PDB file of N, CA and C in Angstrom:
ATOM      1  N   GLU V   1     -14.483  -5.726  -1.551  1.00 52.00           N
ATOM      2  CA  GLU V   1     -14.374  -6.807  -0.584  1.00 52.00           C
ATOM      3  C   GLU V   1     -13.234  -7.747  -0.943  1.00 52.00           C
ATOM      4  N   ASP V   2     -12.837  -7.785  -2.204  1.00 62.00           N
ATOM      5  CA  ASP V   2     -11.734  -8.646  -2.600  1.00 62.00           C
ATOM      6  C   ASP V   2     -10.436  -8.284  -1.893  1.00 62.00           C
ATOM      7  N   ALA V   3     -10.290  -7.029  -1.466  1.00 89.00           N
ATOM      8  CA  ALA V   3      -9.064  -6.585  -0.817  1.00 89.00           C
ATOM      9  C   ALA V   3      -8.987  -7.044   0.641  1.00 89.00           C
ATOM     10  N   LEU V   4     -10.076  -7.588   1.180  1.00 95.00           N
ATOM     11  CA  LEU V   4     -10.082  -8.039   2.566  1.00 95.00           C
ATOM     12  C   LEU V   4      -9.386  -9.382   2.692  1.00 95.00           C
ATOM     13  N   THR V   5      -8.686  -9.564   3.805  1.00 95.00           N
ATOM     14  CA  THR V   5      -8.062 -10.857   4.080  1.00 95.00           C
ATOM     15  C   THR V   5      -9.118 -11.810   4.637  1.00 95.00           C
ATOM     16  N   GLY V   6      -8.770 -13.065   4.689  1.00 96.00           N
ATOM     17  CA  GLY V   6      -9.665 -14.053   5.286  1.00 96.00           C
ATOM     18  C   GLY V   6      -9.962 -13.722   6.742  1.00 96.00           C
ATOM     19  N   ARG V   7      -8.941 -13.251   7.479  1.00 97.00           N
ATOM     20  CA  ARG V   7      -9.144 -12.857   8.878  1.00 97.00           C
ATOM     21  C   ARG V   7     -10.171 -11.738   8.977  1.00 97.00           C
ATOM     22  N   GLN V   8     -10.031 -10.749   8.110  1.00 97.00           N
ATOM     23  CA  GLN V   8     -10.940  -9.605   8.154  1.00 97.00           C
ATOM     24  C   GLN V   8     -12.363 -10.020   7.809  1.00 97.00           C
ATOM     25  N   ARG V   9     -12.509 -10.939   6.882  1.00 97.00           N
ATOM     26  CA  ARG V   9     -13.855 -11.442   6.555  1.00 97.00           C
ATOM     27  C   ARG V   9     -14.471 -12.160   7.755  1.00 97.00           C
ATOM     28  N   LEU V  10     -13.649 -12.950   8.471  1.00 97.00           N
ATOM     29  CA  LEU V  10     -14.139 -13.644   9.666  1.00 97.00           C
ATOM     30  C   LEU V  10     -14.565 -12.643  10.735  1.00 97.00           C
ATOM     31  N   ILE V  11     -13.795 -11.574  10.894  1.00 98.00           N
ATOM     32  CA  ILE V  11     -14.129 -10.537  11.870  1.00 98.00           C
ATOM     33  C   ILE V  11     -15.457  -9.878  11.504  1.00 98.00           C
ATOM     34  N   LEU V  12     -15.638  -9.540  10.245  1.00 97.00           N
ATOM     35  CA  LEU V  12     -16.901  -8.918   9.811  1.00 97.00           C
ATOM     36  C   LEU V  12     -18.081  -9.865   9.998  1.00 97.00           C
ATOM     37  N   ARG V  13     -17.878 -11.134   9.693  1.00 97.00           N
ATOM     38  CA  ARG V  13     -18.951 -12.121   9.846  1.00 97.00           C
ATOM     39  C   ARG V  13     -19.352 -12.227  11.319  1.00 97.00           C
ATOM     40  N   TYR V  14     -18.356 -12.257  12.207  1.00 98.00           N
ATOM     41  CA  TYR V  14     -18.645 -12.318  13.648  1.00 98.00           C
ATOM     42  C   TYR V  14     -19.419 -11.080  14.077  1.00 98.00           C
ATOM     43  N   ALA V  15     -18.968  -9.910  13.656  1.00 97.00           N
ATOM     44  CA  ALA V  15     -19.640  -8.663  14.028  1.00 97.00           C
ATOM     45  C   ALA V  15     -21.080  -8.650  13.523  1.00 97.00           C
ATOM     46  N   GLU V  16     -21.284  -9.175  12.343  1.00 97.00           N
ATOM     47  CA  GLU V  16     -22.640  -9.231  11.787  1.00 97.00           C
ATOM     48  C   GLU V  16     -23.522 -10.185  12.600  1.00 97.00           C
ATOM     49  N   ASP V  17     -22.995 -11.357  12.913  1.00 97.00           N
ATOM     50  CA  ASP V  17     -23.771 -12.355  13.654  1.00 97.00           C
ATOM     51  C   ASP V  17     -24.050 -11.932  15.094  1.00 97.00           C
ATOM     52  N   ALA V  18     -23.045 -11.358  15.763  1.00 97.00           N
ATOM     53  CA  ALA V  18     -23.163 -11.024  17.183  1.00 97.00           C
ATOM     54  C   ALA V  18     -23.686  -9.606  17.428  1.00 97.00           C
ATOM     55  N   GLY V  19     -23.606  -8.741  16.426  1.00 96.00           N
ATOM     56  CA  GLY V  19     -24.051  -7.363  16.593  1.00 96.00           C
ATOM     57  C   GLY V  19     -22.933  -6.405  16.977  1.00 96.00           C
ATOM     58  N   ARG V  20     -21.826  -6.922  17.497  1.00 96.00           N
ATOM     59  CA  ARG V  20     -20.652  -6.131  17.835  1.00 96.00           C
ATOM     60  C   ARG V  20     -19.492  -7.088  18.028  1.00 96.00           C
ATOM     61  N   ILE V  21     -18.276  -6.529  18.082  1.00 97.00           N
ATOM     62  CA  ILE V  21     -17.097  -7.350  18.287  1.00 97.00           C
ATOM     63  C   ILE V  21     -16.048  -6.559  19.058  1.00 97.00           C
ATOM     64  N   THR V  22     -15.362  -7.241  19.977  1.00 97.00           N
ATOM     65  CA  THR V  22     -14.270  -6.637  20.734  1.00 97.00           C
ATOM     66  C   THR V  22     -12.940  -7.129  20.141  1.00 97.00           C
ATOM     67  N   ARG V  23     -11.838  -6.551  20.613  1.00 96.00           N
ATOM     68  CA  ARG V  23     -10.518  -7.007  20.147  1.00 96.00           C
ATOM     69  C   ARG V  23     -10.311  -8.478  20.485  1.00 96.00           C
ATOM     70  N   GLN V  24     -10.678  -8.875  21.697  1.00 96.00           N
ATOM     71  CA  GLN V  24     -10.517 -10.275  22.114  1.00 96.00           C
ATOM     72  C   GLN V  24     -11.346 -11.196  21.228  1.00 96.00           C
ATOM     73  N   GLN V  25     -12.584 -10.827  20.982  1.00 97.00           N
ATOM     74  CA  GLN V  25     -13.453 -11.639  20.127  1.00 97.00           C
ATOM     75  C   GLN V  25     -12.919 -11.707  18.705  1.00 97.00           C
ATOM     76  N   ALA V  26     -12.371 -10.597  18.211  1.00 98.00           N
ATOM     77  CA  ALA V  26     -11.796 -10.588  16.859  1.00 98.00           C
ATOM     78  C   ALA V  26     -10.612 -11.535  16.789  1.00 98.00           C
ATOM     79  N   ALA V  27      -9.789 -11.539  17.834  1.00 98.00           N
ATOM     80  CA  ALA V  27      -8.640 -12.448  17.861  1.00 98.00           C
ATOM     81  C   ALA V  27      -9.104 -13.904  17.875  1.00 98.00           C
ATOM     82  N   GLU V  28     -10.087 -14.198  18.696  1.00 97.00           N
ATOM     83  CA  GLU V  28     -10.595 -15.565  18.780  1.00 97.00           C
ATOM     84  C   GLU V  28     -11.277 -15.994  17.488  1.00 97.00           C
ATOM     85  N   ALA V  29     -12.076 -15.106  16.906  1.00 96.00           N
ATOM     86  CA  ALA V  29     -12.813 -15.443  15.681  1.00 96.00           C
ATOM     87  C   ALA V  29     -11.882 -15.662  14.497  1.00 96.00           C
ATOM     88  N   SER V  30     -10.785 -14.904  14.455  1.00 96.00           N
ATOM     89  CA  SER V  30      -9.891 -14.971  13.298  1.00 96.00           C
ATOM     90  C   SER V  30      -8.684 -15.873  13.515  1.00 96.00           C
ATOM     91  N   GLY V  31      -8.455 -16.282  14.772  1.00 97.00           N
ATOM     92  CA  GLY V  31      -7.299 -17.110  15.065  1.00 97.00           C
ATOM     93  C   GLY V  31      -5.996 -16.319  15.102  1.00 97.00           C
ATOM     94  N   ALA V  32      -6.097 -15.018  15.203  1.00 97.00           N
ATOM     95  CA  ALA V  32      -4.919 -14.144  15.185  1.00 97.00           C
ATOM     96  C   ALA V  32      -4.574 -13.694  16.603  1.00 97.00           C
ATOM     97  N   ALA V  33      -3.362 -13.174  16.758  1.00 98.00           N
ATOM     98  CA  ALA V  33      -2.970 -12.550  18.017  1.00 98.00           C
ATOM     99  C   ALA V  33      -3.786 -11.269  18.196  1.00 98.00           C
ATOM    100  N   ILE V  34      -3.924 -10.824  19.442  1.00 96.00           N
ATOM    101  CA  ILE V  34      -4.717  -9.616  19.708  1.00 96.00           C
ATOM    102  C   ILE V  34      -4.154  -8.411  18.964  1.00 96.00           C
ATOM    103  N   ARG V  35      -2.828  -8.277  18.891  1.00 97.00           N
ATOM    104  CA  ARG V  35      -2.242  -7.131  18.165  1.00 97.00           C
ATOM    105  C   ARG V  35      -2.629  -7.168  16.689  1.00 97.00           C
ATOM    106  N   THR V  36      -2.612  -8.355  16.096  1.00 97.00           N
ATOM    107  CA  THR V  36      -2.997  -8.492  14.685  1.00 97.00           C
ATOM    108  C   THR V  36      -4.478  -8.180  14.521  1.00 97.00           C
ATOM    109  N   ALA V  37      -5.303  -8.698  15.427  1.00 97.00           N
ATOM    110  CA  ALA V  37      -6.741  -8.423  15.374  1.00 97.00           C
ATOM    111  C   ALA V  37      -7.006  -6.929  15.528  1.00 97.00           C
ATOM    112  N   SER V  38      -6.237  -6.265  16.400  1.00 96.00           N
ATOM    113  CA  SER V  38      -6.400  -4.822  16.577  1.00 96.00           C
ATOM    114  C   SER V  38      -6.086  -4.070  15.292  1.00 96.00           C
ATOM    115  N   ARG V  39      -5.035  -4.489  14.602  1.00 97.00           N
ATOM    116  CA  ARG V  39      -4.701  -3.848  13.320  1.00 97.00           C
ATOM    117  C   ARG V  39      -5.801  -4.103  12.291  1.00 97.00           C
ATOM    118  N   ASP V  40      -6.329  -5.326  12.267  1.00 97.00           N
ATOM    119  CA  ASP V  40      -7.431  -5.625  11.340  1.00 97.00           C
ATOM    120  C   ASP V  40      -8.646  -4.760  11.656  1.00 97.00           C
ATOM    121  N   LEU V  41      -8.981  -4.626  12.943  1.00 97.00           N
ATOM    122  CA  LEU V  41     -10.122  -3.792  13.324  1.00 97.00           C
ATOM    123  C   LEU V  41      -9.892  -2.343  12.915  1.00 97.00           C
ATOM    124  N   ALA V  42      -8.677  -1.839  13.139  1.00 96.00           N
ATOM    125  CA  ALA V  42      -8.365  -0.455  12.754  1.00 96.00           C
ATOM    126  C   ALA V  42      -8.511  -0.260  11.250  1.00 96.00           C
ATOM    127  N   TRP V  43      -8.063  -1.237  10.472  1.00 97.00           N
ATOM    128  CA  TRP V  43      -8.193  -1.153   9.016  1.00 97.00           C
ATOM    129  C   TRP V  43      -9.666  -1.175   8.608  1.00 97.00           C
ATOM    130  N   LEU V  44     -10.454  -2.035   9.233  1.00 97.00           N
ATOM    131  CA  LEU V  44     -11.875  -2.125   8.897  1.00 97.00           C
ATOM    132  C   LEU V  44     -12.604  -0.832   9.258  1.00 97.00           C
ATOM    133  N   VAL V  45     -12.158  -0.147  10.313  1.00 96.00           N
ATOM    134  CA  VAL V  45     -12.709   1.174  10.643  1.00 96.00           C
ATOM    135  C   VAL V  45     -12.272   2.183   9.577  1.00 96.00           C
ATOM    136  N   GLU V  46     -10.989   2.144   9.218  1.00 95.00           N
ATOM    137  CA  GLU V  46     -10.455   3.097   8.239  1.00 95.00           C
ATOM    138  C   GLU V  46     -11.171   3.014   6.900  1.00 95.00           C
ATOM    139  N   ILE V  47     -11.519   1.813   6.473  1.00 95.00           N
ATOM    140  CA  ILE V  47     -12.194   1.661   5.172  1.00 95.00           C
ATOM    141  C   ILE V  47     -13.715   1.749   5.284  1.00 95.00           C
ATOM    142  N   GLY V  48     -14.213   2.013   6.505  1.00 96.00           N
ATOM    143  CA  GLY V  48     -15.641   2.261   6.664  1.00 96.00           C
ATOM    144  C   GLY V  48     -16.511   1.045   6.844  1.00 96.00           C
ATOM    145  N   ARG V  49     -15.938  -0.108   7.130  1.00 97.00           N
ATOM    146  CA  ARG V  49     -16.746  -1.315   7.326  1.00 97.00           C
ATOM    147  C   ARG V  49     -17.227  -1.472   8.764  1.00 97.00           C
ATOM    148  N   LEU V  50     -16.435  -0.978   9.731  1.00 97.00           N
ATOM    149  CA  LEU V  50     -16.813  -1.013  11.146  1.00 97.00           C
ATOM    150  C   LEU V  50     -16.723   0.395  11.718  1.00 97.00           C
ATOM    151  N   VAL V  51     -17.470   0.623  12.807  1.00 97.00           N
ATOM    152  CA  VAL V  51     -17.359   1.874  13.559  1.00 97.00           C
ATOM    153  C   VAL V  51     -17.236   1.526  15.037  1.00 97.00           C
ATOM    154  N   PRO V  52     -16.453   2.312  15.800  1.00 97.00           N
ATOM    155  CA  PRO V  52     -16.364   2.074  17.240  1.00 97.00           C
ATOM    156  C   PRO V  52     -17.740   2.256  17.880  1.00 97.00           C
ATOM    157  N   ASP V  53     -18.028   1.453  18.908  1.00 95.00           N
ATOM    158  CA  ASP V  53     -19.344   1.545  19.554  1.00 95.00           C
ATOM    159  C   ASP V  53     -19.387   2.560  20.687  1.00 95.00           C
ATOM    160  N   GLY V  54     -18.272   3.262  20.934  1.00 91.00           N
ATOM    161  CA  GLY V  54     -18.256   4.322  21.927  1.00 91.00           C
ATOM    162  C   GLY V  54     -17.820   3.890  23.305  1.00 91.00           C
ATOM    163  N   LYS V  55     -17.701   2.591  23.554  1.00 91.00           N
ATOM    164  CA  LYS V  55     -17.232   2.120  24.853  1.00 91.00           C
ATOM    165  C   LYS V  55     -15.713   2.198  24.884  1.00 91.00           C
ATOM    166  N   THR V  56     -15.143   2.211  26.089  1.00 89.00           N
ATOM    167  CA  THR V  56     -13.696   2.338  26.220  1.00 89.00           C
ATOM    168  C   THR V  56     -13.126   1.184  27.036  1.00 89.00           C
ATOM    169  N   GLY V  57     -11.810   1.081  27.025  1.00 87.00           N
ATOM    170  CA  GLY V  57     -11.136   0.046  27.799  1.00 87.00           C
ATOM    171  C   GLY V  57     -11.417  -1.347  27.256  1.00 87.00           C
ATOM    172  N   ASN V  58     -11.470  -2.318  28.165  1.00 83.00           N
ATOM    173  CA  ASN V  58     -11.698  -3.702  27.741  1.00 83.00           C
ATOM    174  C   ASN V  58     -13.080  -3.917  27.147  1.00 83.00           C
ATOM    175  N   ALA V  59     -14.020  -3.020  27.434  1.00 87.00           N
ATOM    176  CA  ALA V  59     -15.377  -3.142  26.889  1.00 87.00           C
ATOM    177  C   ALA V  59     -15.501  -2.551  25.495  1.00 87.00           C
ATOM    178  N   ALA V  60     -14.431  -1.890  25.011  1.00 92.00           N
ATOM    179  CA  ALA V  60     -14.492  -1.250  23.693  1.00 92.00           C
ATOM    180  C   ALA V  60     -14.808  -2.278  22.623  1.00 92.00           C
ATOM    181  N   GLY V  61     -15.670  -1.889  21.719  1.00 96.00           N
ATOM    182  CA  GLY V  61     -16.050  -2.784  20.645  1.00 96.00           C
ATOM    183  C   GLY V  61     -16.364  -2.019  19.382  1.00 96.00           C
ATOM    184  N   TYR V  62     -16.777  -2.766  18.388  1.00 97.00           N
ATOM    185  CA  TYR V  62     -17.056  -2.212  17.069  1.00 97.00           C
ATOM    186  C   TYR V  62     -18.340  -2.827  16.552  1.00 97.00           C
ATOM    187  N   VAL V  63     -19.060  -2.051  15.759  1.00 97.00           N
ATOM    188  CA  VAL V  63     -20.279  -2.524  15.108  1.00 97.00           C
ATOM    189  C   VAL V  63     -20.149  -2.279  13.612  1.00 97.00           C
ATOM    190  N   LEU V  64     -20.963  -2.974  12.849  1.00 97.00           N
ATOM    191  CA  LEU V  64     -20.944  -2.772  11.407  1.00 97.00           C
ATOM    192  C   LEU V  64     -21.365  -1.356  11.073  1.00 97.00           C
ATOM    193  N   ALA V  65     -20.706  -0.775  10.091  1.00 95.00           N
ATOM    194  CA  ALA V  65     -21.079   0.550   9.608  1.00 95.00           C
ATOM    195  C   ALA V  65     -22.402   0.438   8.863  1.00 95.00           C
ATOM    196  N   SER V  66     -23.080   1.565   8.727  1.00 86.00           N
ATOM    197  CA  SER V  66     -24.334   1.596   7.977  1.00 86.00           C
ATOM    198  C   SER V  66     -24.099   1.156   6.547  1.00 86.00           C
ATOM    199  N   PRO V  67     -25.108   0.555   5.918  1.00 74.00           N
ATOM    200  CA  PRO V  67     -24.954   0.150   4.515  1.00 74.00           C
ATOM    201  C   PRO V  67     -24.593   1.341   3.630  1.00 74.00           C
ATOM    202  N   ARG V  68     -23.802   1.049   2.617  1.00 53.00           N
ATOM    203  CA  ARG V  68     -23.430   2.023   1.598  1.00 53.00           C
ATOM    204  C   ARG V  68     -22.688   3.222   2.194  1.00 53.00           C
ATOM    205  N   THR V  69     -21.810   2.926   3.156  1.00 46.00           N
ATOM    206  CA  THR V  69     -20.978   3.970   3.752  1.00 46.00           C
ATOM    207  C   THR V  69     -19.983   4.462   2.725  1.00 46.00           C
ATOM    208  N   GLN V  70     -19.881   5.768   2.601  1.00 42.00           N
ATOM    209  CA  GLN V  70     -18.925   6.362   1.662  1.00 42.00           C
ATOM    210  C   GLN V  70     -17.559   6.434   2.336  1.00 42.00           C
ATOM    211  N   VAL V  71     -16.553   5.864   1.696  1.00 49.00           N
ATOM    212  CA  VAL V  71     -15.205   5.878   2.263  1.00 49.00           C
ATOM    213  C   VAL V  71     -14.207   6.253   1.192  1.00 49.00           C
ATOM    214  N   THR V  72     -13.048   6.672   1.630  1.00 46.00           N
ATOM    215  CA  THR V  72     -11.935   6.875   0.717  1.00 46.00           C
ATOM    216  C   THR V  72     -10.859   5.889   1.112  1.00 46.00           C
ATOM    217  N   GLY V  73     -10.610   4.925   0.252  1.00 50.00           N
ATOM    218  CA  GLY V  73      -9.624   3.894   0.526  1.00 50.00           C
ATOM    219  C   GLY V  73      -8.379   4.116  -0.292  1.00 50.00           C
ATOM    220  N   PRO V  74      -7.508   3.116  -0.314  1.00 51.00           N
ATOM    221  CA  PRO V  74      -6.246   3.260  -1.033  1.00 51.00           C
ATOM    222  C   PRO V  74      -6.422   3.467  -2.533  1.00 51.00           C
ATOM    223  N   THR V  75      -7.579   3.114  -3.079  1.00 49.00           N
ATOM    224  CA  THR V  75      -7.816   3.280  -4.505  1.00 49.00           C
ATOM    225  C   THR V  75      -8.759   4.432  -4.802  1.00 49.00           C
ATOM    226  N   GLY V  76      -9.059   5.257  -3.784  1.00 48.00           N
ATOM    227  CA  GLY V  76      -9.928   6.405  -3.982  1.00 48.00           C
ATOM    228  C   GLY V  76     -11.310   6.178  -3.420  1.00 48.00           C
ATOM    229  N   PRO V  77     -12.217   7.135  -3.641  1.00 48.00           N
ATOM    230  CA  PRO V  77     -13.569   7.026  -3.088  1.00 48.00           C
ATOM    231  C   PRO V  77     -14.313   5.835  -3.685  1.00 48.00           C
ATOM    232  N   SER V  78     -15.101   5.192  -2.829  1.00 49.00           N
ATOM    233  CA  SER V  78     -15.939   4.101  -3.310  1.00 49.00           C
ATOM    234  C   SER V  78     -17.110   3.938  -2.361  1.00 49.00           C
ATOM    235  N   THR V  79     -18.149   3.287  -2.838  1.00 49.00           N
ATOM    236  CA  THR V  79     -19.306   2.978  -2.009  1.00 49.00           C
ATOM    237  C   THR V  79     -19.218   1.509  -1.663  1.00 49.00           C
ATOM    238  N   ILE V  80     -19.245   1.207  -0.367  1.00 47.00           N
ATOM    239  CA  ILE V  80     -19.087  -0.163   0.076  1.00 47.00           C
ATOM    240  C   ILE V  80     -20.366  -0.608   0.756  1.00 47.00           C
ATOM    241  N   PRO V  81     -21.059  -1.602   0.200  1.00 48.00           N
ATOM    242  CA  PRO V  81     -22.238  -2.115   0.897  1.00 48.00           C
ATOM    243  C   PRO V  81     -21.816  -2.881   2.141  1.00 48.00           C
ATOM    244  N   ALA V  82     -22.521  -2.694   3.228  1.00 43.00           N
ATOM    245  CA  ALA V  82     -22.166  -3.390   4.462  1.00 43.00           C
ATOM    246  C   ALA V  82     -22.775  -4.765   4.496  1.00 43.00           C
TER     247      ALA V  82
END
């Protein structure tokens, strides 16, 4: 979790509190532009912290990954508690 930025922590906190998060909500929650929020969301998916909720278009969102999701990050495999 130390590798996460403050923006990414805010995005995860919002997703935890609300149950899901969209790109627009991530931008608003983190104070970032939508493009930056989209990159943060993509990174959080890549490291296994969020998963897409299956919706598409403007309704597309993300939910927290299951606890103890196994991921391979830049430093190799690790177990990340959600």
